[in-house]
mmCIF file of C-alpha atoms in Angstrom:
data_model
loop_
_atom_site.group_PDB
_atom_site.id
_atom_site.type_symbol
_atom_site.label_atom_id
_atom_site.label_comp_id
_atom_site.label_asym_id
_atom_site.label_seq_id
_atom_site.Cartn_x
_atom_site.Cartn_y
_atom_site.Cartn_z
ATOM 1 C CA MET A 1 35.679 -13.360 -31.175
ATOM 2 C CA ASP A 2 36.291 -10.641 -28.566
ATOM 3 C CA ALA A 3 33.289 -8.624 -27.262
ATOM 4 C CA LEU A 4 33.240 -5.541 -29.616
ATOM 5 C CA ASP A 5 33.530 -7.871 -32.847
ATOM 6 C CA PHE A 6 30.732 -10.032 -31.232
ATOM 7 C CA VAL A 7 28.176 -6.970 -30.751
ATOM 8 C CA ALA A 8 29.343 -5.449 -34.444
ATOM 9 C CA ALA A 9 28.251 -8.932 -35.761
ATOM 10 C CA ARG A 10 24.753 -8.977 -34.077
ATOM 11 C CA ILE A 11 24.015 -5.670 -35.619
ATOM 12 C CA PRO A 12 21.439 -6.038 -38.150
ATOM 13 C CA VAL A 13 21.546 -4.940 -41.859
ATOM 14 C CA PHE A 14 18.167 -3.853 -43.058
ATOM 15 C CA ASP A 15 17.065 -3.321 -46.449
ATOM 16 C CA GLY A 16 16.184 0.067 -47.820
ATOM 17 C CA GLN A 17 16.715 3.180 -45.740
ATOM 18 C CA ARG A 18 16.123 1.690 -42.320
ATOM 19 C CA CYS A 19 18.622 2.384 -39.562
ATOM 20 C CA PRO A 20 19.806 0.338 -36.914
ATOM 21 C CA ARG A 21 19.341 1.735 -33.459
ATOM 22 C CA ILE A 22 21.990 0.538 -31.107
ATOM 23 C CA ALA A 23 21.992 1.510 -27.194
ATOM 24 C CA ILE A 24 25.017 0.992 -24.928
ATOM 25 C CA ASP A 25 23.893 1.164 -21.405
ATOM 26 C CA GLY A 26 25.225 0.651 -17.887
ATOM 27 C CA PRO A 27 25.873 2.384 -14.638
ATOM 28 C CA ASP A 28 28.045 5.600 -14.293
ATOM 29 C CA GLY A 29 31.639 4.661 -14.777
ATOM 30 C CA ALA A 30 30.874 1.393 -16.512
ATOM 31 C CA GLY A 31 32.952 2.331 -19.651
ATOM 32 C CA LYS A 32 29.735 3.120 -22.114
ATOM 33 C CA THR A 33 31.349 5.920 -23.958
ATOM 34 C CA HIS A 34 34.537 4.151 -24.463
ATOM 35 C CA PHE A 35 32.754 0.898 -25.747
ATOM 36 C CA ALA A 36 30.359 2.794 -27.749
ATOM 37 C CA ASP A 37 33.393 4.922 -29.605
ATOM 38 C CA ALA A 38 35.273 1.813 -30.271
ATOM 39 C CA LEU A 39 32.203 -0.088 -31.547
ATOM 40 C CA ALA A 40 31.499 2.970 -34.054
ATOM 41 C CA GLU A 41 35.329 3.184 -35.154
ATOM 42 C CA LEU A 42 34.968 -0.664 -35.895
ATOM 43 C CA LEU A 43 31.823 -0.235 -37.610
ATOM 44 C CA ARG A 44 33.380 2.455 -39.799
ATOM 45 C CA ASP A 45 36.428 0.510 -40.633
ATOM 46 C CA ARG A 46 33.859 -2.147 -42.080
ATOM 47 C CA GLN A 47 32.327 0.578 -44.210
ATOM 48 C CA ARG A 48 29.255 1.004 -42.237
ATOM 49 C CA PRO A 49 28.215 4.535 -41.862
ATOM 50 C CA VAL A 50 27.485 5.474 -38.291
ATOM 51 C CA VAL A 51 26.290 8.424 -36.049
ATOM 52 C CA ARG A 52 27.503 8.581 -32.314
ATOM 53 C CA VAL A 53 25.146 10.075 -30.062
ATOM 54 C CA SER A 54 25.360 10.290 -26.054
ATOM 55 C CA LEU A 55 22.521 10.898 -23.658
ATOM 56 C CA ASP A 56 24.867 13.140 -21.822
ATOM 57 C CA ASP A 57 24.604 15.698 -24.336
ATOM 58 C CA PHE A 58 20.607 15.805 -23.606
ATOM 59 C CA HIS A 59 20.542 16.726 -20.051
ATOM 60 C CA ASN A 60 18.181 19.057 -18.480
ATOM 61 C CA THR A 61 19.285 22.372 -17.123
ATOM 62 C CA ARG A 62 20.662 22.504 -13.714
ATOM 63 C CA GLU A 63 17.451 24.061 -12.462
ATOM 64 C CA VAL A 64 15.466 21.133 -13.547
ATOM 65 C CA ARG A 65 18.184 18.631 -12.506
ATOM 66 C CA TYR A 66 18.669 19.510 -8.898
ATOM 67 C CA ARG A 67 14.843 20.803 -8.099
ATOM 68 C CA LEU A 68 14.798 18.254 -5.428
ATOM 69 C CA GLY A 69 18.143 18.854 -4.351
ATOM 70 C CA ARG A 70 21.754 18.015 -5.206
ATOM 71 C CA SER A 71 21.683 14.575 -3.308
ATOM 72 C CA SER A 72 18.141 13.438 -4.199
ATOM 73 C CA PRO A 73 18.301 9.852 -6.032
ATOM 74 C CA GLU A 74 14.654 10.745 -7.002
ATOM 75 C CA GLY A 75 16.061 13.707 -8.751
ATOM 76 C CA PHE A 76 18.813 11.926 -10.588
ATOM 77 C CA TRP A 77 16.341 9.252 -11.724
ATOM 78 C CA SER A 78 13.466 11.626 -12.976
ATOM 79 C CA ASP A 79 15.033 14.803 -13.668
ATOM 80 C CA SER A 80 18.607 14.283 -15.196
ATOM 81 C CA TYR A 81 17.667 14.219 -18.799
ATOM 82 C CA ASN A 82 15.539 15.629 -21.368
ATOM 83 C CA TYR A 83 13.936 12.554 -22.934
ATOM 84 C CA ARG A 84 11.115 14.419 -24.627
ATOM 85 C CA GLN A 85 14.146 16.016 -26.888
ATOM 86 C CA PHE A 86 16.028 13.130 -26.987
ATOM 87 C CA TYR A 87 13.087 11.335 -28.535
ATOM 88 C CA THR A 88 12.334 14.141 -30.717
ATOM 89 C CA ASP A 89 15.847 14.800 -32.208
ATOM 90 C CA VAL A 90 17.204 11.205 -32.361
ATOM 91 C CA LEU A 91 14.761 8.224 -31.898
ATOM 92 C CA VAL A 92 12.080 9.699 -34.142
ATOM 93 C CA PRO A 93 14.432 10.442 -37.056
ATOM 94 C CA PHE A 94 15.853 7.098 -36.698
ATOM 95 C CA ARG A 95 12.866 5.004 -36.678
ATOM 96 C CA PRO A 96 11.629 3.113 -39.140
ATOM 97 C CA GLY A 97 10.375 5.684 -41.858
ATOM 98 C CA GLY A 98 11.825 8.231 -40.105
ATOM 99 C CA SER A 99 13.382 11.456 -41.702
ATOM 100 C CA ARG A 100 16.919 10.789 -40.581
ATOM 101 C CA ARG A 101 17.439 14.384 -39.910
ATOM 102 C CA TYR A 102 18.935 14.252 -36.268
ATOM 103 C CA ARG A 103 20.348 16.775 -33.766
ATOM 104 C CA THR A 104 23.266 15.282 -31.695
ATOM 105 C CA ALA A 105 22.603 17.537 -28.266
ATOM 106 C CA CYS A 106 20.124 19.685 -26.797
ATOM 107 C CA HIS A 107 22.237 21.006 -23.759
ATOM 108 C CA ASP A 108 25.814 21.873 -23.062
ATOM 109 C CA VAL A 109 26.204 20.612 -19.099
ATOM 110 C CA THR A 110 29.446 22.505 -18.827
ATOM 111 C CA THR A 111 28.009 25.968 -19.336
ATOM 112 C CA ASP A 112 24.148 24.936 -18.585
ATOM 113 C CA THR A 113 23.380 26.332 -22.085
ATOM 114 C CA ILE A 114 20.212 25.017 -24.176
ATOM 115 C CA LEU A 115 21.505 24.216 -27.742
ATOM 116 C CA MET A 116 19.458 23.876 -30.911
ATOM 117 C CA PRO A 117 22.225 22.840 -33.508
ATOM 118 C CA GLU A 118 21.120 22.593 -37.171
ATOM 119 C CA PRO A 119 19.845 19.109 -38.056
ATOM 120 C CA GLN A 120 22.029 16.721 -39.833
ATOM 121 C CA LEU A 121 21.265 14.174 -42.399
ATOM 122 C CA ALA A 122 22.183 10.598 -41.848
ATOM 123 C CA ALA A 123 22.632 8.298 -44.884
ATOM 124 C CA PRO A 124 20.037 5.633 -45.493
ATOM 125 C CA GLY A 125 21.166 2.389 -43.386
ATOM 126 C CA THR A 126 23.266 4.400 -41.012
ATOM 127 C CA VAL A 127 24.009 2.828 -37.654
ATOM 128 C CA LEU A 128 22.863 4.923 -34.588
ATOM 129 C CA VAL A 129 25.063 4.106 -31.600
ATOM 130 C CA VAL A 130 23.921 5.775 -28.488
ATOM 131 C CA ASP A 131 25.690 5.689 -24.943
ATOM 132 C CA GLY A 132 23.978 6.614 -21.653
ATOM 133 C CA ILE A 133 22.536 5.371 -18.348
ATOM 134 C CA PHE A 134 18.816 4.589 -18.147
ATOM 135 C CA LEU A 135 18.434 3.411 -21.766
ATOM 136 C CA HIS A 136 16.210 0.914 -20.721
ATOM 137 C CA ARG A 137 13.617 2.752 -19.173
ATOM 138 C CA ASN A 138 10.354 1.916 -19.885
ATOM 139 C CA GLU A 139 9.819 4.645 -22.298
ATOM 140 C CA LEU A 140 13.349 3.867 -24.020
ATOM 141 C CA ALA A 141 13.354 0.316 -24.114
ATOM 142 C CA THR A 142 11.424 -0.573 -27.187
ATOM 143 C CA SER A 143 13.440 1.870 -29.113
ATOM 144 C CA TRP A 144 16.603 -0.313 -29.939
ATOM 145 C CA ASP A 145 16.998 -2.998 -32.565
ATOM 146 C CA LEU A 146 19.864 -4.156 -30.508
ATOM 147 C CA SER A 147 21.228 -3.081 -26.804
ATOM 148 C CA VAL A 148 24.244 -3.921 -24.683
ATOM 149 C CA PHE A 149 24.308 -3.766 -20.957
ATOM 150 C CA LEU A 150 27.865 -3.245 -19.325
ATOM 151 C CA ASP A 151 27.878 -4.859 -16.138
ATOM 152 C CA VAL A 152 30.354 -3.622 -13.610
ATOM 153 C CA PRO A 153 29.818 -3.673 -9.652
ATOM 154 C CA PHE A 154 29.327 -0.231 -8.009
ATOM 155 C CA ILE A 155 32.710 -0.766 -6.149
ATOM 156 C CA GLU A 156 34.524 -0.543 -9.530
ATOM 157 C CA THR A 157 32.415 2.050 -11.088
ATOM 158 C CA ALA A 158 32.903 4.187 -8.094
ATOM 159 C CA ARG A 159 36.525 3.795 -8.359
ATOM 160 C CA ARG A 160 36.619 4.855 -11.969
ATOM 161 C CA MET A 161 34.219 7.938 -11.105
ATOM 162 C CA ALA A 162 36.661 9.196 -8.536
ATOM 163 C CA LEU A 163 39.614 8.879 -10.770
ATOM 164 C CA ARG A 164 37.474 10.833 -13.679
ATOM 165 C CA ASP A 165 35.390 13.132 -11.389
ATOM 166 C CA GLY A 166 37.139 13.286 -8.306
ATOM 167 C CA SER A 167 34.154 11.775 -6.424
ATOM 168 C CA ASN A 168 34.137 9.458 -3.503
ATOM 169 C CA PRO A 169 35.615 6.162 -4.465
ATOM 170 C CA ASP A 170 33.176 4.416 -1.788
ATOM 171 C CA PRO A 171 29.813 3.723 -3.370
ATOM 172 C CA ASP A 172 28.136 3.801 0.099
ATOM 173 C CA HIS A 173 29.454 7.164 0.973
ATOM 174 C CA PRO A 174 26.547 9.792 1.501
ATOM 175 C CA THR A 175 27.984 12.039 -1.487
ATOM 176 C CA MET A 176 27.351 8.950 -4.008
ATOM 177 C CA ARG A 177 23.868 8.358 -2.486
ATOM 178 C CA ARG A 178 22.182 10.167 -5.599
ATOM 179 C CA TYR A 179 23.631 8.267 -8.176
ATOM 180 C CA VAL A 180 23.848 4.708 -6.780
ATOM 181 C CA GLU A 181 20.534 4.681 -5.313
ATOM 182 C CA ALA A 182 19.085 5.918 -8.587
ATOM 183 C CA GLN A 183 20.828 3.189 -10.326
ATOM 184 C CA ARG A 184 19.736 0.516 -7.825
ATOM 185 C CA ARG A 185 16.191 1.599 -8.368
ATOM 186 C CA TYR A 186 16.742 1.186 -12.210
ATOM 187 C CA PHE A 187 17.928 -2.253 -11.785
ATOM 188 C CA ARG A 188 14.735 -3.067 -9.836
ATOM 189 C CA GLU A 189 12.053 -1.477 -11.885
ATOM 190 C CA CYS A 190 13.493 -2.016 -15.385
ATOM 191 C CA LYS A 191 15.752 -4.927 -14.816
ATOM 192 C CA PRO A 192 18.117 -3.849 -17.616
ATOM 193 C CA GLN A 193 20.415 -6.859 -17.393
ATOM 194 C CA ASP A 194 17.580 -8.951 -18.618
ATOM 195 C CA ARG A 195 16.227 -6.460 -20.968
ATOM 196 C CA ALA A 196 19.320 -5.924 -23.065
ATOM 197 C CA THR A 197 20.153 -8.074 -26.033
ATOM 198 C CA ILE A 198 23.666 -8.574 -25.105
ATOM 199 C CA LEU A 199 24.964 -8.696 -21.302
ATOM 200 C CA ILE A 200 28.851 -7.765 -21.117
ATOM 201 C CA ALA A 201 31.115 -8.036 -18.040
ATOM 202 C CA ASN A 202 33.066 -4.974 -18.180
ATOM 203 C CA SER A 203 34.975 -4.755 -14.888
ATOM 204 C CA ASN A 204 38.152 -5.094 -16.989
ATOM 205 C CA HIS A 205 37.398 -2.551 -19.638
ATOM 206 C CA GLU A 206 40.529 -3.843 -21.579
ATOM 207 C CA SER A 207 39.044 -7.376 -21.887
ATOM 208 C CA PRO A 208 35.286 -7.174 -21.727
ATOM 209 C CA VAL A 209 33.491 -10.740 -21.773
ATOM 210 C CA VAL A 210 30.001 -11.450 -23.165
ATOM 211 C CA LEU A 211 27.684 -13.183 -20.608
ATOM 212 C CA ARG A 212 24.815 -13.583 -22.755
ATOM 213 C CA GLY A 213 23.624 -12.721 -26.131
#
Protein backbone atom coordinates (compact mmCIF):
# COMPACT_ATOMS: atom_id res chain seq x y z
CA MET A 1 0.00 0.00 0.00
CA ASP A 2 1.47 3.36 -0.98
CA ALA A 3 1.41 6.41 1.26
CA LEU A 4 -1.66 8.02 -0.33
CA ASP A 5 -3.66 4.81 -0.05
CA PHE A 6 -2.47 4.43 3.53
CA VAL A 7 -3.70 7.91 4.47
CA ALA A 8 -6.99 7.54 2.59
CA ALA A 9 -7.72 4.26 4.38
CA ARG A 10 -7.20 5.93 7.76
CA ILE A 11 -9.69 8.77 7.19
CA PRO A 12 -12.72 8.07 9.37
CA VAL A 13 -16.27 7.69 8.09
CA PHE A 14 -18.62 9.24 10.63
CA ASP A 15 -22.32 8.64 11.09
CA GLY A 16 -24.68 11.48 10.25
CA GLN A 17 -23.43 14.84 9.02
CA ARG A 18 -20.02 15.02 10.72
CA CYS A 19 -17.13 15.91 8.40
CA PRO A 20 -13.61 14.46 8.83
CA ARG A 21 -10.97 17.21 9.07
CA ILE A 22 -7.57 16.28 7.61
CA ALA A 23 -4.34 18.30 7.90
CA ILE A 24 -1.33 17.94 5.60
CA ASP A 25 1.56 19.67 7.39
CA GLY A 26 5.27 20.02 6.72
CA PRO A 27 7.94 22.66 6.12
CA ASP A 28 7.96 24.98 3.12
CA GLY A 29 8.84 22.88 0.08
CA ALA A 30 7.83 19.56 1.62
CA GLY A 31 5.25 18.83 -1.08
CA LYS A 32 2.12 19.51 0.99
CA THR A 33 -0.02 20.95 -1.79
CA HIS A 34 0.87 18.16 -4.22
CA PHE A 35 0.14 15.50 -1.59
CA ALA A 36 -3.14 17.12 -0.49
CA ASP A 37 -4.33 17.52 -4.08
CA ALA A 38 -3.50 13.89 -4.86
CA LEU A 39 -5.27 12.73 -1.69
CA ALA A 40 -8.36 14.76 -2.57
CA GLU A 41 -8.41 13.27 -6.08
CA LEU A 42 -8.08 9.76 -4.68
CA LEU A 43 -10.95 10.32 -2.25
CA ARG A 44 -13.19 11.72 -4.99
CA ASP A 45 -12.40 8.67 -7.13
CA ARG A 46 -13.71 6.64 -4.19
CA GLN A 47 -16.93 8.66 -4.18
CA ARG A 48 -16.16 10.67 -1.06
CA PRO A 49 -17.02 14.39 -1.26
CA VAL A 50 -14.00 16.62 -0.59
CA VAL A 51 -13.35 20.29 0.14
CA ARG A 52 -9.76 21.45 -0.43
CA VAL A 53 -8.44 24.43 1.50
CA SER A 54 -4.92 25.84 1.66
CA LEU A 55 -3.72 27.89 4.60
CA ASP A 56 -1.80 29.97 2.05
CA ASP A 57 -5.15 31.53 1.11
CA PHE A 58 -5.41 32.88 4.67
CA HIS A 59 -2.29 35.04 4.78
CA ASN A 60 -2.29 38.30 6.65
CA THR A 61 -1.73 41.46 4.61
CA ARG A 62 1.86 42.47 3.83
CA GLU A 63 1.68 45.25 6.40
CA VAL A 64 0.99 42.70 9.13
CA ARG A 65 3.29 39.98 7.79
CA TYR A 66 6.33 42.25 7.63
CA ARG A 67 5.69 44.52 10.62
CA LEU A 68 8.79 43.04 12.31
CA GLY A 69 10.85 43.26 9.12
CA ARG A 70 11.19 41.08 6.04
CA SER A 71 13.95 38.92 7.54
CA SER A 72 12.35 38.27 10.95
CA PRO A 73 11.79 34.61 11.94
CA GLU A 74 9.50 35.85 14.73
CA GLY A 75 7.44 37.70 12.14
CA PHE A 76 7.13 34.61 9.97
CA TRP A 77 6.08 32.52 12.97
CA SER A 78 3.64 35.00 14.51
CA ASP A 79 2.31 37.16 11.69
CA SER A 80 2.17 35.14 8.47
CA TYR A 81 -1.38 33.84 8.74
CA ASN A 82 -4.79 35.07 9.81
CA TYR A 83 -5.57 32.15 12.09
CA ARG A 84 -8.67 33.82 13.50
CA GLN A 85 -10.25 34.07 10.04
CA PHE A 86 -9.15 30.54 9.16
CA TYR A 87 -10.77 29.28 12.34
CA THR A 88 -13.99 31.18 11.65
CA ASP A 89 -14.26 30.40 7.93
CA VAL A 90 -13.01 26.80 7.89
CA LEU A 91 -12.58 25.06 11.22
CA VAL A 92 -15.79 26.22 12.90
CA PRO A 93 -18.07 25.27 9.97
CA PHE A 94 -16.49 21.80 9.73
CA ARG A 95 -16.35 20.98 13.42
CA PRO A 96 -18.91 18.50 14.83
CA GLY A 97 -22.29 20.20 14.74
CA GLY A 98 -20.95 22.98 12.52
CA SER A 99 -22.94 24.67 9.76
CA ARG A 100 -20.72 23.33 6.94
CA ARG A 101 -20.95 26.84 5.43
CA TYR A 102 -17.34 27.68 4.70
CA ARG A 103 -15.07 30.04 2.79
CA THR A 104 -11.85 28.90 1.13
CA ALA A 105 -9.91 32.19 1.26
CA CYS A 106 -9.64 35.54 3.01
CA HIS A 107 -6.64 37.04 1.20
CA ASP A 108 -4.94 37.09 -2.20
CA VAL A 109 -1.23 37.06 -1.44
CA THR A 110 -0.25 38.15 -4.98
CA THR A 111 -2.33 41.34 -5.01
CA ASP A 112 -2.42 41.75 -1.21
CA THR A 113 -6.20 42.00 -1.42
CA ILE A 114 -8.57 41.05 1.39
CA LEU A 115 -11.23 38.64 0.13
CA MET A 116 -14.74 37.88 1.36
CA PRO A 117 -16.19 35.27 -1.01
CA GLU A 118 -19.73 34.01 -0.62
CA PRO A 119 -19.93 31.03 1.76
CA GLN A 120 -20.32 27.59 0.20
CA LEU A 121 -22.26 24.70 1.70
CA ALA A 122 -20.49 21.35 2.02
CA ALA A 123 -22.44 18.12 1.80
CA PRO A 124 -22.85 16.04 4.97
CA GLY A 125 -19.79 13.87 5.55
CA THR A 126 -17.53 15.92 3.29
CA VAL A 127 -13.82 15.35 3.91
CA LEU A 128 -12.00 18.62 4.60
CA VAL A 129 -8.39 18.42 3.35
CA VAL A 130 -6.19 21.34 4.43
CA ASP A 131 -2.56 21.85 3.51
CA GLY A 132 -0.23 24.34 5.13
CA ILE A 133 2.71 24.96 7.41
CA PHE A 134 2.30 25.19 11.19
CA LEU A 135 -0.95 23.15 11.24
CA HIS A 136 0.10 21.52 14.53
CA ARG A 137 0.48 24.83 16.37
CA ASN A 138 -1.05 24.71 19.82
CA GLU A 139 -4.13 26.63 18.68
CA LEU A 140 -4.77 24.26 15.75
CA ALA A 141 -3.46 20.86 16.83
CA THR A 142 -6.72 19.60 18.35
CA SER A 143 -8.81 20.61 15.32
CA TRP A 144 -7.94 17.59 13.18
CA ASP A 145 -9.50 14.14 13.02
CA LEU A 146 -6.38 12.93 11.23
CA SER A 147 -3.14 14.72 10.43
CA VAL A 148 -0.09 14.03 8.30
CA PHE A 149 3.39 15.51 8.64
CA LEU A 150 5.62 15.34 5.57
CA ASP A 151 9.16 15.06 6.87
CA VAL A 152 11.79 16.48 4.51
CA PRO A 153 15.24 17.85 5.51
CA PHE A 154 15.83 21.56 5.04
CA ILE A 155 18.59 20.96 2.50
CA GLU A 156 15.99 19.36 0.21
CA THR A 157 13.14 21.79 0.94
CA ALA A 158 15.45 24.74 0.23
CA ARG A 159 16.43 23.16 -3.09
CA ARG A 160 12.76 22.79 -4.03
CA MET A 161 11.94 26.34 -2.93
CA ALA A 162 14.80 27.63 -5.10
CA LEU A 163 13.31 25.90 -8.13
CA ARG A 164 9.80 27.09 -7.28
CA ASP A 165 10.39 30.60 -5.97
CA GLY A 166 13.91 31.54 -7.03
CA SER A 167 15.11 31.67 -3.41
CA ASN A 168 18.60 30.64 -2.27
CA PRO A 169 19.08 26.84 -2.26
CA ASP A 170 21.23 26.97 0.90
CA PRO A 171 18.97 26.70 3.99
CA ASP A 172 21.66 28.45 6.06
CA HIS A 173 21.89 31.46 3.75
CA PRO A 174 20.89 34.73 5.50
CA THR A 175 17.97 35.24 3.09
CA MET A 176 16.49 31.90 4.24
CA ARG A 177 16.79 32.67 7.95
CA ARG A 178 13.23 34.04 8.23
CA TYR A 179 11.72 30.77 7.04
CA VAL A 180 14.08 28.12 8.34
CA GLU A 181 14.48 29.52 11.86
CA ALA A 182 10.72 29.94 12.26
CA GLN A 183 10.19 26.33 11.27
CA ARG A 184 12.93 25.15 13.61
CA ARG A 185 11.12 26.99 16.38
CA TYR A 186 7.91 25.23 15.36
CA PHE A 187 9.65 21.87 15.58
CA ARG A 188 11.01 22.67 19.06
CA GLU A 189 7.87 24.14 20.57
CA CYS A 190 5.11 22.11 18.91
CA LYS A 191 6.82 18.85 17.88
CA PRO A 192 4.61 18.34 14.81
CA GLN A 193 6.39 15.11 13.88
CA ASP A 194 5.11 13.65 17.16
CA ARG A 195 1.68 15.28 17.13
CA ALA A 196 0.81 14.09 13.62
CA THR A 197 -1.30 10.97 13.30
CA ILE A 198 0.84 9.83 10.37
CA LEU A 199 4.50 10.67 9.71
CA ILE A 200 5.70 10.37 6.12
CA ALA A 201 9.21 10.76 4.70
CA ASN A 202 8.77 12.80 1.52
CA SER A 203 12.33 13.47 0.39
CA ASN A 204 11.37 11.62 -2.79
CA HIS A 205 7.94 13.05 -3.50
CA GLU A 206 7.39 10.44 -6.20
CA SER A 207 7.69 7.69 -3.59
CA PRO A 208 6.74 8.88 -0.08
CA VAL A 209 7.34 6.42 2.75
CA VAL A 210 5.13 6.00 5.81
CA LEU A 211 7.35 6.11 8.90
CA ARG A 212 4.64 5.99 11.54
CA GLY A 213 0.88 5.73 11.62
